[in-house]
Short mmCIF file of C-alpha atoms in Angstrom, two decimals:
data_model
loop_
_atom_site.label_atom_id
_atom_site.label_comp_id
_atom_site.label_asym_id
_atom_site.label_seq_id
_atom_site.Cartn_x
_atom_site.Cartn_y
_atom_site.Cartn_z
CA ILE L 4 -63.77 119.46 30.39
CA LEU L 5 -66.98 117.49 30.84
CA ASP L 6 -66.79 117.79 34.62
CA ASP L 7 -66.61 121.58 34.23
CA CYS L 8 -69.66 121.48 31.96
CA PHE L 9 -71.68 119.60 34.57
CA GLN L 10 -70.49 121.85 37.37
CA LEU L 11 -71.49 124.95 35.39
CA LYS L 12 -74.79 123.27 34.38
CA VAL L 13 -74.39 124.00 30.68
CA GLN L 14 -76.55 122.01 28.28
CA ALA L 15 -73.96 121.25 25.63
CA LEU L 16 -70.28 121.00 24.86
CA ILE L 17 -69.42 122.30 21.39
CA ASP L 18 -65.83 121.23 20.91
CA THR L 19 -64.76 123.57 18.10
CA GLY L 20 -61.12 123.43 19.16
CA GLY L 21 -60.91 119.65 19.25
CA LEU L 22 -60.10 119.54 22.97
CA MET L 23 -61.70 116.10 23.21
CA ALA L 24 -59.96 114.83 20.07
CA GLY L 25 -58.30 111.51 20.66
CA SER L 26 -60.64 110.63 23.51
CA LYS L 27 -62.19 107.21 23.20
CA LEU L 28 -65.93 107.77 22.87
CA ASP L 29 -66.83 104.67 24.90
CA VAL L 30 -64.71 106.00 27.78
CA VAL L 31 -66.36 109.43 27.49
CA VAL L 32 -69.84 107.87 27.52
CA LYS L 33 -68.99 105.77 30.60
CA HIS L 34 -67.64 108.85 32.41
CA VAL L 35 -70.74 110.86 31.57
CA ALA L 36 -72.97 107.94 32.55
CA THR L 37 -71.32 107.79 35.96
CA LYS L 38 -71.81 111.53 36.47
CA LEU L 39 -75.44 111.37 35.42
CA LYS L 40 -76.19 108.34 37.60
CA ILE L 41 -74.73 109.82 40.78
CA GLY L 42 -76.91 112.87 40.36
CA GLY L 43 -74.14 115.33 39.72
CA CYS L 44 -76.03 116.60 36.73
CA PRO L 45 -79.65 117.59 36.02
CA PHE L 46 -79.89 115.69 32.71
CA GLU L 47 -81.79 112.50 31.92
CA GLY L 48 -79.52 111.55 29.04
CA PHE L 49 -76.42 112.23 27.02
CA ILE L 50 -76.53 112.78 23.25
CA TYR L 51 -73.43 112.21 21.15
CA TYR L 52 -72.45 111.16 17.65
CA SER L 53 -71.33 107.55 17.30
CA THR L 54 -68.72 107.36 14.57
CA ASP L 55 -68.94 103.55 14.70
CA LYS L 56 -72.66 103.52 13.93
CA GLU L 57 -72.60 106.83 12.00
CA ARG L 58 -75.60 108.26 13.84
CA TRP L 59 -76.57 110.39 16.82
CA GLU L 60 -77.23 108.31 19.93
CA VAL L 61 -78.76 108.89 23.36
CA PHE L 62 -77.51 107.29 26.56
CA GLU L 63 -80.55 107.07 28.83
CA VAL L 64 -79.72 107.37 32.53
CA THR L 65 -82.68 105.48 33.97
CA THR L 66 -82.27 102.40 31.78
CA GLY L 67 -78.54 102.57 31.01
CA ARG L 68 -79.41 101.84 27.40
CA ILE L 69 -78.19 103.51 24.26
CA HIS L 70 -80.64 104.28 21.44
CA SER L 71 -80.59 106.27 18.27
CA THR L 72 -82.11 109.72 18.76
CA ALA L 73 -85.02 108.58 16.58
CA ARG L 74 -85.86 105.71 18.98
CA SER L 75 -85.22 107.44 22.28
CA THR L 76 -88.12 108.61 24.41
CA LEU L 77 -86.03 111.50 25.75
CA SER L 78 -86.23 114.98 24.33
CA ALA L 79 -83.00 116.77 23.45
CA CYS L 80 -83.90 119.50 25.97
CA ASP L 81 -83.66 116.88 28.74
CA CYS L 82 -80.18 115.76 27.67
CA PHE L 83 -76.63 117.01 27.66
CA VAL L 84 -75.40 117.20 24.06
CA PHE L 85 -71.79 116.69 23.02
CA PHE L 86 -70.85 118.09 19.60
CA ASP L 87 -67.40 116.82 18.69
CA GLU L 88 -65.19 118.90 16.41
CA SER L 89 -66.52 117.24 13.25
CA ARG L 90 -70.15 118.02 14.12
CA CYS L 91 -69.79 121.61 15.35
CA ARG L 92 -71.37 123.08 12.23
CA GLY L 93 -74.70 122.37 10.63
CA THR L 94 -76.22 120.28 13.42
CA ASP L 95 -79.24 121.34 15.46
CA PHE L 96 -80.93 119.85 18.50
#
C-alpha cells in the first residue's frame, strides 16, 4: 500500500479500513525510510503515531533521526503522513 502511495505521489495514507493493521510500526518506518532515502519519494520526512511513546513522531530523511512533531524542524507539508485506523478521525496536520 505504501509503495502505491509513493508512486501516486499522495501526501498521506488514511487507513480507515485497517489495511495496515497488524503491521509492525518499526518495520513500516524502516520501509518508508528506505523509500525516502533512495529518492523514490518527494518527501523530507514521514509522520506517524507511535503507540509505544503515545505521540506523533517524524522520521527525518537527512538525519535518519526520529523526533516528536513538536521538536522536528520539518513542516508537515514536507512530510508523508500515515494515519492508522485509530487516528483517522479528529487529527489534523
